[in-house]
Short mmCIF file of C-alpha atoms and ligand atoms in Angstrom, two decimals:
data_model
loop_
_atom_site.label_atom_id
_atom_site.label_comp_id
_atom_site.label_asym_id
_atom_site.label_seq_id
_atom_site.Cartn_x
_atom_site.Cartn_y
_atom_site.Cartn_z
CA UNK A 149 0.00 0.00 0.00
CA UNK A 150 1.38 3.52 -1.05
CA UNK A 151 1.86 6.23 1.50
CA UNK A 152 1.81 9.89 0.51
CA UNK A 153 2.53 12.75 2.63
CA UNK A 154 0.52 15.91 1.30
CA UNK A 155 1.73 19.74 1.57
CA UNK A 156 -1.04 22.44 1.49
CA UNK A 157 0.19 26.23 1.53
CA UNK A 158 -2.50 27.65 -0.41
CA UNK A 159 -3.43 30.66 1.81
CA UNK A 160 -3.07 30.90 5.53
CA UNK A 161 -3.22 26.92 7.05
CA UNK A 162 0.46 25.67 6.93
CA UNK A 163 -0.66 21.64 6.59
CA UNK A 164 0.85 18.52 6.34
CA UNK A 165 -0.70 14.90 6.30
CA UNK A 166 0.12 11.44 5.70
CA UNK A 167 -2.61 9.22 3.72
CA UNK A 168 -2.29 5.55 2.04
CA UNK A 169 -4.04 4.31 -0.82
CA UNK A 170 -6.87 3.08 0.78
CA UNK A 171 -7.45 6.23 1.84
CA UNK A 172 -7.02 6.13 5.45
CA UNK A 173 -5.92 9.10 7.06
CA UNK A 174 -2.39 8.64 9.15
CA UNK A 175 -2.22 11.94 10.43
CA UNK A 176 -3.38 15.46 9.32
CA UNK A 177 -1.57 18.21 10.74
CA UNK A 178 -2.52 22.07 10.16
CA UNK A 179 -1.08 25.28 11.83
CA UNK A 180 -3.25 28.31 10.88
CA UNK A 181 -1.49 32.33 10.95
CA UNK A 182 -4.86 33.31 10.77
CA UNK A 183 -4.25 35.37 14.35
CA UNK A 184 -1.39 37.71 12.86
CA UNK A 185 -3.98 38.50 9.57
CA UNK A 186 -6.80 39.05 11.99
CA UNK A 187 -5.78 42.65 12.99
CA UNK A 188 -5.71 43.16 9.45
CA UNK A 189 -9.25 42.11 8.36
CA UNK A 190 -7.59 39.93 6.12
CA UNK A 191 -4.97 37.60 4.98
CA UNK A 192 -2.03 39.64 4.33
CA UNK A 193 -0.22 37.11 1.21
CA UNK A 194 3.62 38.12 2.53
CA UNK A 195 2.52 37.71 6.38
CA UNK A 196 1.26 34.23 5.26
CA UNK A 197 4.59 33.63 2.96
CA UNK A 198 6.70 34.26 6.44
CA UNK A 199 4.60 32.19 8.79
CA UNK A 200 4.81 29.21 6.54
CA UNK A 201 8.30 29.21 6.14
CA UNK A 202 8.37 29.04 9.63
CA UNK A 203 5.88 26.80 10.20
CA UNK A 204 6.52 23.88 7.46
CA UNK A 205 9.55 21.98 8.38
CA UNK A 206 7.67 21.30 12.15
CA UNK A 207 4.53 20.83 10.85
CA UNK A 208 5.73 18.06 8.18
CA UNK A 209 7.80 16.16 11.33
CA UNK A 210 5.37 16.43 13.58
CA UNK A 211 2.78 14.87 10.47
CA UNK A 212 5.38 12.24 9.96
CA UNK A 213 5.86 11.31 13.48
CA UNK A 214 2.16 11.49 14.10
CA UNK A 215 1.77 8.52 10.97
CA UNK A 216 4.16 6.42 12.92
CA UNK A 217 7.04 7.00 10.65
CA UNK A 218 10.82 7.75 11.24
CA UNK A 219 11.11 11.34 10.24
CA UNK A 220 14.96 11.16 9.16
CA UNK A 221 13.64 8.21 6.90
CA UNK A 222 10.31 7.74 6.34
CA UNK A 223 8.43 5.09 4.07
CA UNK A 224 6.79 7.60 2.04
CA UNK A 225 6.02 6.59 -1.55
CA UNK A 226 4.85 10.00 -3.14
CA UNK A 227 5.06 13.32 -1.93
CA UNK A 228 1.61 15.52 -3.08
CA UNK A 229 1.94 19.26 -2.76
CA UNK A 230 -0.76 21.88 -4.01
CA UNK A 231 0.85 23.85 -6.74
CA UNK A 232 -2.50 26.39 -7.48
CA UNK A 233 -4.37 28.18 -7.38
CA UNK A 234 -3.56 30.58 -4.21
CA UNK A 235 -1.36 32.94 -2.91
CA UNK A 236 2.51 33.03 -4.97
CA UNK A 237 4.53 33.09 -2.05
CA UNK A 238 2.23 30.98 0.37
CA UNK A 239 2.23 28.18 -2.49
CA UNK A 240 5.88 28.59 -3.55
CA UNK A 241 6.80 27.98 -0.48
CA UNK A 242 4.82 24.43 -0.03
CA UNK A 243 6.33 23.58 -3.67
CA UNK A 244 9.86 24.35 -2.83
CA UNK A 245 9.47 22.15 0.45
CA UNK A 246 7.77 19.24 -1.34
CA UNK A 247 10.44 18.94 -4.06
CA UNK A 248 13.40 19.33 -1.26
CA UNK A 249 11.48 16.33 0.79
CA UNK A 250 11.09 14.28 -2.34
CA UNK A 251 14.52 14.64 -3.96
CA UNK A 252 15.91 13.98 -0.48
CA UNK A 253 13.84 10.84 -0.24
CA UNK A 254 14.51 9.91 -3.98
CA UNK A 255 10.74 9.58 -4.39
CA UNK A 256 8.28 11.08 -7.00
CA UNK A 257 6.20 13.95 -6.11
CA UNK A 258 2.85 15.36 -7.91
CA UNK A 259 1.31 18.77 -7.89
CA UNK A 260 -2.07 19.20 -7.08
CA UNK A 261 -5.16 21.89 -7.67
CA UNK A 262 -6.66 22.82 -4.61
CA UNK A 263 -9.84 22.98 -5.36
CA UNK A 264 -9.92 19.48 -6.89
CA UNK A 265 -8.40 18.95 -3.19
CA UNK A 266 -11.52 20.12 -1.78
CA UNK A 267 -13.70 18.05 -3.83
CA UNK A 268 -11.91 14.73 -2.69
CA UNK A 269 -12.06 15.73 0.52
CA UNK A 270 -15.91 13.85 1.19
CA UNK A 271 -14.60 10.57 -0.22
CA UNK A 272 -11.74 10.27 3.09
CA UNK A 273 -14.95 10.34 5.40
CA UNK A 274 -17.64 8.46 2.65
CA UNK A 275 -16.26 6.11 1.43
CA UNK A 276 -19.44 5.01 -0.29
CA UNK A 277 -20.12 8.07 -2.41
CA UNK A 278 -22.16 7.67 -5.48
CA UNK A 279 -21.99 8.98 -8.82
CA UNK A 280 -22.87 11.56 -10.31
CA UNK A 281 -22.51 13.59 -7.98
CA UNK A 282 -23.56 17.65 -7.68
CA UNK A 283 -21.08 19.48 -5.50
CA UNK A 284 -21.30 22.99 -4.17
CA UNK A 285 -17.57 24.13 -3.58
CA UNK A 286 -17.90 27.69 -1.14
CA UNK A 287 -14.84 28.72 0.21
CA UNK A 288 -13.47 31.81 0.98
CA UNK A 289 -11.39 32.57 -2.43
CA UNK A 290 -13.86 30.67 -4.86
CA UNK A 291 -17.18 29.65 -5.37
CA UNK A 292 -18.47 27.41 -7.71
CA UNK A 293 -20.96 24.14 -8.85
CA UNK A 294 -19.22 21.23 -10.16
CA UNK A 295 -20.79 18.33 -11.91
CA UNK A 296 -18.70 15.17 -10.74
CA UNK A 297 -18.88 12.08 -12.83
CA UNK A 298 -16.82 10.37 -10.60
CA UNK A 299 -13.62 11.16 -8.74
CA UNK A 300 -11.46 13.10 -10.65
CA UNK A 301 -13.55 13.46 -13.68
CA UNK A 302 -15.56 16.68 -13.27
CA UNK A 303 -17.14 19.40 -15.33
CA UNK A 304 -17.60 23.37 -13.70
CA UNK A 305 -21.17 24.31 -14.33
CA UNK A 306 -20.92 27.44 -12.86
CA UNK A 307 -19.35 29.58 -10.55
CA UNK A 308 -19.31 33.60 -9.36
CA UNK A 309 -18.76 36.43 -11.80
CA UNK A 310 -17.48 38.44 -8.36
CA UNK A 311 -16.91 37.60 -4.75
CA UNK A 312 -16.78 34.52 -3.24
CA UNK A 313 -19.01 33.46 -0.65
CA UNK A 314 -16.82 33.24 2.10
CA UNK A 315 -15.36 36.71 0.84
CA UNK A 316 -18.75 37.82 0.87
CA UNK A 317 -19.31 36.97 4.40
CA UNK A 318 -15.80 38.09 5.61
CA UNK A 319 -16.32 41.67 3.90
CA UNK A 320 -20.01 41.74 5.46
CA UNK A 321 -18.57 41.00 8.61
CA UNK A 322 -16.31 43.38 8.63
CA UNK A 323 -18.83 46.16 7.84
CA UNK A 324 -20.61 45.27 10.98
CA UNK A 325 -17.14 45.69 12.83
CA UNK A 326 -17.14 41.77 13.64
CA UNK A 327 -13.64 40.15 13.83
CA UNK A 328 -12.29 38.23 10.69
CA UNK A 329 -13.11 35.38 9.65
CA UNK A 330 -16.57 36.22 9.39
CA UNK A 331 -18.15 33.65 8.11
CA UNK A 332 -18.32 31.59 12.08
CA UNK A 333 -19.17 34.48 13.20
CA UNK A 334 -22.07 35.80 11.01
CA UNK A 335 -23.38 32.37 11.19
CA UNK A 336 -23.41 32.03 14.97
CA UNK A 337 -25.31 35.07 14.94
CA UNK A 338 -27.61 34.68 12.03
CA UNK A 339 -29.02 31.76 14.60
CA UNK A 340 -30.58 34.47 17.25
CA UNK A 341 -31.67 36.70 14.46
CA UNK A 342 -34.76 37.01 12.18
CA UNK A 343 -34.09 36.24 8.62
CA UNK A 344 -36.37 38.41 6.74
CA UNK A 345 -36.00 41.14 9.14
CA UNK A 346 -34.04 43.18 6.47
CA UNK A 347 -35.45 42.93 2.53
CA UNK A 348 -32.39 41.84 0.85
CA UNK A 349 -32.14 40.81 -3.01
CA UNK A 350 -31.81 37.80 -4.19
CA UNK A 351 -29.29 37.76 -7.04
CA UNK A 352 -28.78 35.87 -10.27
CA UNK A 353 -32.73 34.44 -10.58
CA UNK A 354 -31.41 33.47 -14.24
CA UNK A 355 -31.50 29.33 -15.48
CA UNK A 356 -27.52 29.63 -15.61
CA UNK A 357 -25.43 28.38 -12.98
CA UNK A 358 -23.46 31.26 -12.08
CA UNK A 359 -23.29 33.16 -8.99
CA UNK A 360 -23.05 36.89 -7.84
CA UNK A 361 -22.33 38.74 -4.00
CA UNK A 362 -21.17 42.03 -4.89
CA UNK A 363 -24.78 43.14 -4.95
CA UNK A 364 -25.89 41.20 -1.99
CA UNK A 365 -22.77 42.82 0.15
CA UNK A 366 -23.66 46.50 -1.08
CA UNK A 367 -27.12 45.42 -0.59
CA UNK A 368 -26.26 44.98 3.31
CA UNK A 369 -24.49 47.98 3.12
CA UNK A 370 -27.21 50.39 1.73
CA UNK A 371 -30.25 48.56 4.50
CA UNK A 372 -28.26 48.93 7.44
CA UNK A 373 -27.65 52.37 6.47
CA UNK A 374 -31.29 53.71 6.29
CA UNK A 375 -32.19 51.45 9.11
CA UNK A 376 -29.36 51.42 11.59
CA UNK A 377 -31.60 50.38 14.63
CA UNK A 378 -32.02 46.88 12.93
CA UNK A 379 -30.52 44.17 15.27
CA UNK A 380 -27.39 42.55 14.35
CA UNK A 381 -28.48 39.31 14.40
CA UNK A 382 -31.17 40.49 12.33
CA UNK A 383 -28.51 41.66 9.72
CA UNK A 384 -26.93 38.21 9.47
CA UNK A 385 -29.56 36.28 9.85
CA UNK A 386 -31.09 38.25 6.35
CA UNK A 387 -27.84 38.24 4.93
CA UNK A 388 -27.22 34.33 5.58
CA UNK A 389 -30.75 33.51 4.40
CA UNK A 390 -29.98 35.57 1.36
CA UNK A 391 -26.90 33.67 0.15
CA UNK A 392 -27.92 30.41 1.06
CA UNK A 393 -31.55 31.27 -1.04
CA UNK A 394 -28.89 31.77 -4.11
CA UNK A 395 -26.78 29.21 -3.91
CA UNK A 396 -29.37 26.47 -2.80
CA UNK A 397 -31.67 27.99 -5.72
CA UNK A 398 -28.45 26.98 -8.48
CA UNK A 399 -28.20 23.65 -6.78
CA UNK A 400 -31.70 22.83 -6.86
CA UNK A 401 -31.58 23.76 -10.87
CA UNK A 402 -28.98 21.20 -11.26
CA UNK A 403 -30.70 18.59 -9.78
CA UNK A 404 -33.64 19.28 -12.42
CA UNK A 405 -31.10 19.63 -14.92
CA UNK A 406 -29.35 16.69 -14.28
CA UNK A 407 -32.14 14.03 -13.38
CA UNK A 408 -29.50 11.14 -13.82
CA UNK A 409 -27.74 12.70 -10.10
CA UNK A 410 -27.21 10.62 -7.10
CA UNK A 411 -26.00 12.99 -4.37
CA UNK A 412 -24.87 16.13 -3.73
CA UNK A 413 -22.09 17.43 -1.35
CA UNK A 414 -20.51 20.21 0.18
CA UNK A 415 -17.25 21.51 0.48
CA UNK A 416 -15.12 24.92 0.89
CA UNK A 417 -15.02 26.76 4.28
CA UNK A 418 -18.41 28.13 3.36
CA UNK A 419 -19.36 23.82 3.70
CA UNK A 420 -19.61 24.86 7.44
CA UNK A 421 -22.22 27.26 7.18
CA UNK A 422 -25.54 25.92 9.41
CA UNK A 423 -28.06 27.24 6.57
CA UNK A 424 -26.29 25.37 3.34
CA UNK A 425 -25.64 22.69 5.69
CA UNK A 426 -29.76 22.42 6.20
CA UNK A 427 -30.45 23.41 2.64
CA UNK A 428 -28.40 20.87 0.79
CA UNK A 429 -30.51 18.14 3.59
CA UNK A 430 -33.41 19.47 2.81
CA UNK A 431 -32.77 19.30 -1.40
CA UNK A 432 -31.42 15.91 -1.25
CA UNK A 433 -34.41 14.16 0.69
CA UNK A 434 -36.71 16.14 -1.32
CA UNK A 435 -34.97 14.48 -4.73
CA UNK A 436 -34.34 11.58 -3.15
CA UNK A 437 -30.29 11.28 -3.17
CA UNK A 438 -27.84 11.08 -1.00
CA UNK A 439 -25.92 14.35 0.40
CA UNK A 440 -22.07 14.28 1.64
CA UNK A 441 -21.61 17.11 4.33
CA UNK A 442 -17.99 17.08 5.34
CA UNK A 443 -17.04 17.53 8.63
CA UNK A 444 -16.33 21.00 9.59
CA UNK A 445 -12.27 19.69 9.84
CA UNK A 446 -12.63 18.60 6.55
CA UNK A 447 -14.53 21.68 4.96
CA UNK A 448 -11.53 23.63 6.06
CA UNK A 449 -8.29 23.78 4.29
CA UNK A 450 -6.26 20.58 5.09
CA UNK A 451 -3.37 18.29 3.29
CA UNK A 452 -5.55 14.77 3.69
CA UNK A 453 -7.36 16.27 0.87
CA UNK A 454 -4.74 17.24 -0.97
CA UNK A 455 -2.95 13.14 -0.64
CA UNK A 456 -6.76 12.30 -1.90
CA UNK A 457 -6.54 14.18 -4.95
CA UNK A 458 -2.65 13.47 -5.18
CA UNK A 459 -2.93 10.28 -5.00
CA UNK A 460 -5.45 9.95 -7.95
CA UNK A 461 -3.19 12.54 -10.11
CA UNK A 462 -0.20 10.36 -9.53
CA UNK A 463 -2.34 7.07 -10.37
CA UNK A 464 -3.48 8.21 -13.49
CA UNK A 465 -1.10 10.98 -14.89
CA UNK A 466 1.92 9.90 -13.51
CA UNK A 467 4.59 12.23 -11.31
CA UNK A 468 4.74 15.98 -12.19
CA UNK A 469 8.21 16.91 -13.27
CA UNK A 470 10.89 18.69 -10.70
CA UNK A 471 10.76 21.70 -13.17
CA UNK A 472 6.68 22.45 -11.98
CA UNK A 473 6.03 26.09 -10.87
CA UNK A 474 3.37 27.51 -9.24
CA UNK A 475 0.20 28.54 -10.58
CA UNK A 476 -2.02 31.16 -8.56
CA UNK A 477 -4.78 31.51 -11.08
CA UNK A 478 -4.60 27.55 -11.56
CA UNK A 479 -8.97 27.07 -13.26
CA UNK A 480 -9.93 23.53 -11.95
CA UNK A 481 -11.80 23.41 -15.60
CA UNK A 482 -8.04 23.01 -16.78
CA UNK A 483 -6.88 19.92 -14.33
CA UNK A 484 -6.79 16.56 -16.30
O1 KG4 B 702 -11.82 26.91 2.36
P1 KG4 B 702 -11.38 27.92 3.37
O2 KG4 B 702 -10.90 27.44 4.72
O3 KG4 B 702 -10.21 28.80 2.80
C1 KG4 B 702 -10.19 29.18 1.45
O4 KG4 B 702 -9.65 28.38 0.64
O5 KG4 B 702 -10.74 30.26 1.17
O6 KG4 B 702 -12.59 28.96 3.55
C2 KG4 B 702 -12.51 30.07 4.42
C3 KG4 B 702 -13.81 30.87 4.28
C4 KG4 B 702 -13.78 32.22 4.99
O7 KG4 B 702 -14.25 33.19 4.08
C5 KG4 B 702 -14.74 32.03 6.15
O8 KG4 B 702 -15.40 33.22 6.55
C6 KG4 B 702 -15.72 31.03 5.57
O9 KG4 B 702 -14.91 30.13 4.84
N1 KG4 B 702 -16.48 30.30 6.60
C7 KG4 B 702 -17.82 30.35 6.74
C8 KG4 B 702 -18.16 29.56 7.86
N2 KG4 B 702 -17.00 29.02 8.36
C9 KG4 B 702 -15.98 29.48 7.57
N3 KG4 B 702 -18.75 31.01 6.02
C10 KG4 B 702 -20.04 30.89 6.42
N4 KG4 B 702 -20.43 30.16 7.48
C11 KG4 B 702 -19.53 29.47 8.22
N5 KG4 B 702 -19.93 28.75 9.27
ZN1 ZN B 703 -9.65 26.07 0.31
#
């Protein structure tokens, strides 16, 4: 049985993990710098770049030692790394570690997309997922619906002509002077509020699959403006109601579309959210598939789901080649 140890330095979660073939997870270690962006409102990309320099030579021992294995010599078969899309000198840093690990070792490594990471990362906790599958992927730097014929093999149907969801929430948020990441935050408080307490538009009614929260964020902007007396957990409750109307509303289209579907799943940071997480119950019983909710540890950036995808790469396209660079802007329409 192969063993792969993953690297994921896509944004802000330094991460390290150790999967086999079978798909059992070893150990998954992740060390987040979110607290030095926080003052910031934001992820600051050379913050990031420092902290996971810092951060990746423990993180991968401790990963290693975690799995069992001798760090100074380890069994590992493959070393995975995500290459794209995400910040240049968060990933660069990842890729340069991954090659140093696997020319040391005198093993092959792959790169990997991380958002094809993110949809493998339901099949490390399901086992038993069927296919075709609908997937909403929500995270804080992308947003899209991805048709999955099985793993591996998928086709974008859509995805957001502006923000992000988890942007979305995390610049909403920060309007209402709540600390970053938002997205926890607005949803913990949408739960006391009232969701059609403030009118808020619905956006992108259209038989396309795309999505739109520029509008909705403004949106929240202009209401609380004319009515400042309106609760906060009022705001987010309308505001969470409103994007999870949007996005469920595209996912219910695809499961009309596509009648041939057998579940849909979740996954992205946004994966955590308590309304999708209802929604996407509520749409598969009502169509009568099954839904894949990862667990809020695996909606989160992590490097099991980066071995996952890896480990498929490897298995069907082979190593990548020691010359591979980064690519920030890496479209998960253009992995194969
Ligand atoms: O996938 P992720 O960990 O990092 C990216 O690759 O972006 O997603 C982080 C995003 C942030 O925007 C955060 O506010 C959002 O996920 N998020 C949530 C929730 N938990 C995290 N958004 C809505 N509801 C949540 N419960
Ligand atoms: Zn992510």
């Amino acid at each position: 049985m192969a063993l792969v140890l993953a690297i994921e330095t896509s944004c802000d979660d330094t991460a390290a993990a150790v999967v086999d073939s079978a798909l059992h997870v070893h150990s998954s270690v992740i060390e987040s710098s979110i607290d030095l962006h926080r003052p910031f409102g934001g992820v600051v990309p050379e913050l990031a770049g420092r902290a996971h320099l810092s951060t990746i030579g423990p993180v991968v021992r401790r990963a290693l030692v975690d799995a069992g294995l001798n760090p100074h010599a380890p069994a590992i078969d493959v070393v995975a790394v995500t290459s794209g899309p995400g910040l240049i000198g968060s990933l660069l840093i990842g890729l340069s570690a991954a090659k140093a690990f696997a020319l040391a070792w005198e093993v092959p490594f792959v790169g990997v997309n991380h958002l094809e990471g993110h949809l493998f990362a339901p099949l490390l906790e399901r086992p038993g997922l069927e296919w075709p599958m609908v997937t909403l992927l929500v995270s804080g730097g992308h947003s899209m619906l991805v048709l999955q014929h099985g793993p591996g093999v998928h086709e974008v149907l859509g995805e957001t002509i502006d923000d992000a969801a988890g942007e979305a929430y995390d610049k909403v948020a920060r309007w209402l002077g709540l600390p970053y990441p938002g997205g926890p935050e607005i949803d913990r408080l949408a739960a006391e509020g009232t969701p059609g307490a403030l009118k808020l538009p619905i956006s992108m009614t259209g038989d396309d699959f795309d999505f739109s929260f520029s509008g909705l964020k403004t949106a929240v902007v202009r209401a609380t403006e004319k009515n400042p007396d309106v609760a906060l957990a009022d705001v987010a409750s309308s505001f969470q109601a409103a994007v999870a109307e949007q996005l469920l509303r595209k996912l219910r289209r695809a499961l009309e579309v596509h009648s041939d579907l057998k579940g849909v799943a979740l996954a992205g940071g946004v994966a955590a959210n308590s309304a999708l997480r209802h929604g996407v119950e509520g749409l598969a019983g009502e169509f009568g598939v099954a839904s894949f909710l990862p667990s809020m540890a695996m909606c989160t950036d992590n490097a099991a789901m980066i071995a996952a995808a890896g480990l498929y790469r490897f298995a069907h396209g082979g190593p990548s080649d020691f010359s591979l660079s980064a690519r920030p802007n890496w479209p998960l329409s253009e992995v194969s």
